[in-house]
Short mmCIF file of C-alpha atoms in Angstrom, two decimals:
data_model
loop_
_atom_site.label_atom_id
_atom_site.label_comp_id
_atom_site.label_asym_id
_atom_site.label_seq_id
_atom_site.Cartn_x
_atom_site.Cartn_y
_atom_site.Cartn_z
CA UNK A 938 -10.60 5.26 13.44
CA UNK A 939 -8.29 7.52 13.95
CA UNK A 940 -8.36 11.38 13.93
CA UNK A 941 -6.04 14.57 12.58
CA UNK A 942 -6.08 16.41 15.09
CA UNK A 943 -5.49 20.19 13.58
CA UNK A 944 -2.34 20.68 14.86
CA UNK A 945 -0.56 16.91 13.59
CA UNK A 946 3.06 17.46 11.36
CA UNK A 947 0.89 15.19 8.84
CA UNK A 948 -1.40 17.87 7.56
CA UNK A 949 -0.75 18.74 4.44
CA UNK A 950 1.58 16.01 3.42
CA UNK A 951 1.20 13.55 0.49
CA UNK A 952 0.72 9.65 2.45
CA UNK A 953 3.24 7.93 0.78
CA UNK A 954 5.60 10.51 2.87
CA UNK A 955 4.09 10.51 6.28
CA UNK A 956 6.59 7.65 6.91
CA UNK A 957 3.52 5.05 8.21
CA UNK A 958 5.15 2.26 10.45
CA UNK A 959 5.40 -0.87 8.26
CA UNK A 960 1.69 -3.06 7.49
CA UNK A 961 -0.29 0.05 7.57
CA UNK A 962 -2.40 0.90 5.11
CA UNK A 963 -4.82 3.87 4.89
CA UNK A 964 -8.22 2.79 3.05
CA UNK A 965 -10.24 5.76 4.00
CA UNK A 966 -10.70 8.96 4.34
CA UNK A 967 -13.75 10.54 6.39
CA UNK A 968 -13.94 14.62 5.72
CA UNK A 969 -16.99 16.50 6.55
CA UNK A 970 -18.89 13.43 5.66
CA UNK A 971 -17.57 13.02 2.55
CA UNK A 972 -15.72 9.57 2.09
CA UNK A 973 -12.80 9.22 -0.09
CA UNK A 974 -10.72 6.49 -0.78
CA UNK A 975 -6.86 7.78 -0.93
CA UNK A 976 -3.96 7.35 -2.59
CA UNK A 977 -0.17 7.95 -1.93
CA UNK A 978 -0.41 10.88 -3.55
CA UNK A 979 -3.59 12.05 -0.92
CA UNK A 980 -3.08 14.76 1.09
CA UNK A 981 -4.48 14.24 5.08
CA UNK A 982 -6.51 17.29 6.60
CA UNK A 983 -7.33 19.24 9.95
CA UNK A 984 -10.52 17.15 11.08
CA UNK A 985 -10.20 14.21 9.10
CA UNK A 986 -11.37 10.58 10.32
CA UNK A 987 -8.96 7.76 8.57
CA UNK A 988 -9.60 4.02 9.06
CA UNK A 989 -6.63 2.39 9.08
CA UNK A 990 -5.17 -1.46 8.48
CA UNK A 991 -2.39 -1.63 11.05
CA UNK A 992 -1.13 -4.26 13.30
CA UNK A 993 -1.97 -4.21 17.26
CA UNK A 994 1.86 -4.22 17.56
CA UNK A 995 2.63 -0.44 15.14
CA UNK A 996 -1.25 0.90 16.82
CA UNK A 997 0.54 3.06 18.93
CA UNK A 998 3.35 4.19 16.54
CA UNK A 999 0.48 5.41 14.63
CA UNK A 1000 -1.34 7.41 17.12
CA UNK A 1001 2.19 9.31 17.32
CA UNK A 1002 2.65 9.87 14.30
CA UNK A 1003 -0.73 11.45 14.27
CA UNK A 1004 -0.18 13.44 17.15
CA UNK A 1005 3.34 14.75 16.37
CA UNK A 1006 2.56 18.58 16.29
CA UNK A 1007 3.73 20.61 13.54
CA UNK A 1008 6.34 22.85 14.12
CA UNK A 1009 6.20 26.63 14.90
CA UNK A 1010 8.80 29.03 12.67
#
């Protein structure tokens, strides 16, 4: 499981545009205790917990992507 923090740069982006590592698939989003099977157009929101299939070698990349902060303007 991975948690989407409040300031993550991935918030509001369609999953297909996030730039997930190779061999990485988000298979479930838990949003306020509602389970969502995502599609490529699904967007992540702050506070989501996501279930991801990811190879061990890409685990840290996935964590880095989710923890990258939004740029402030």
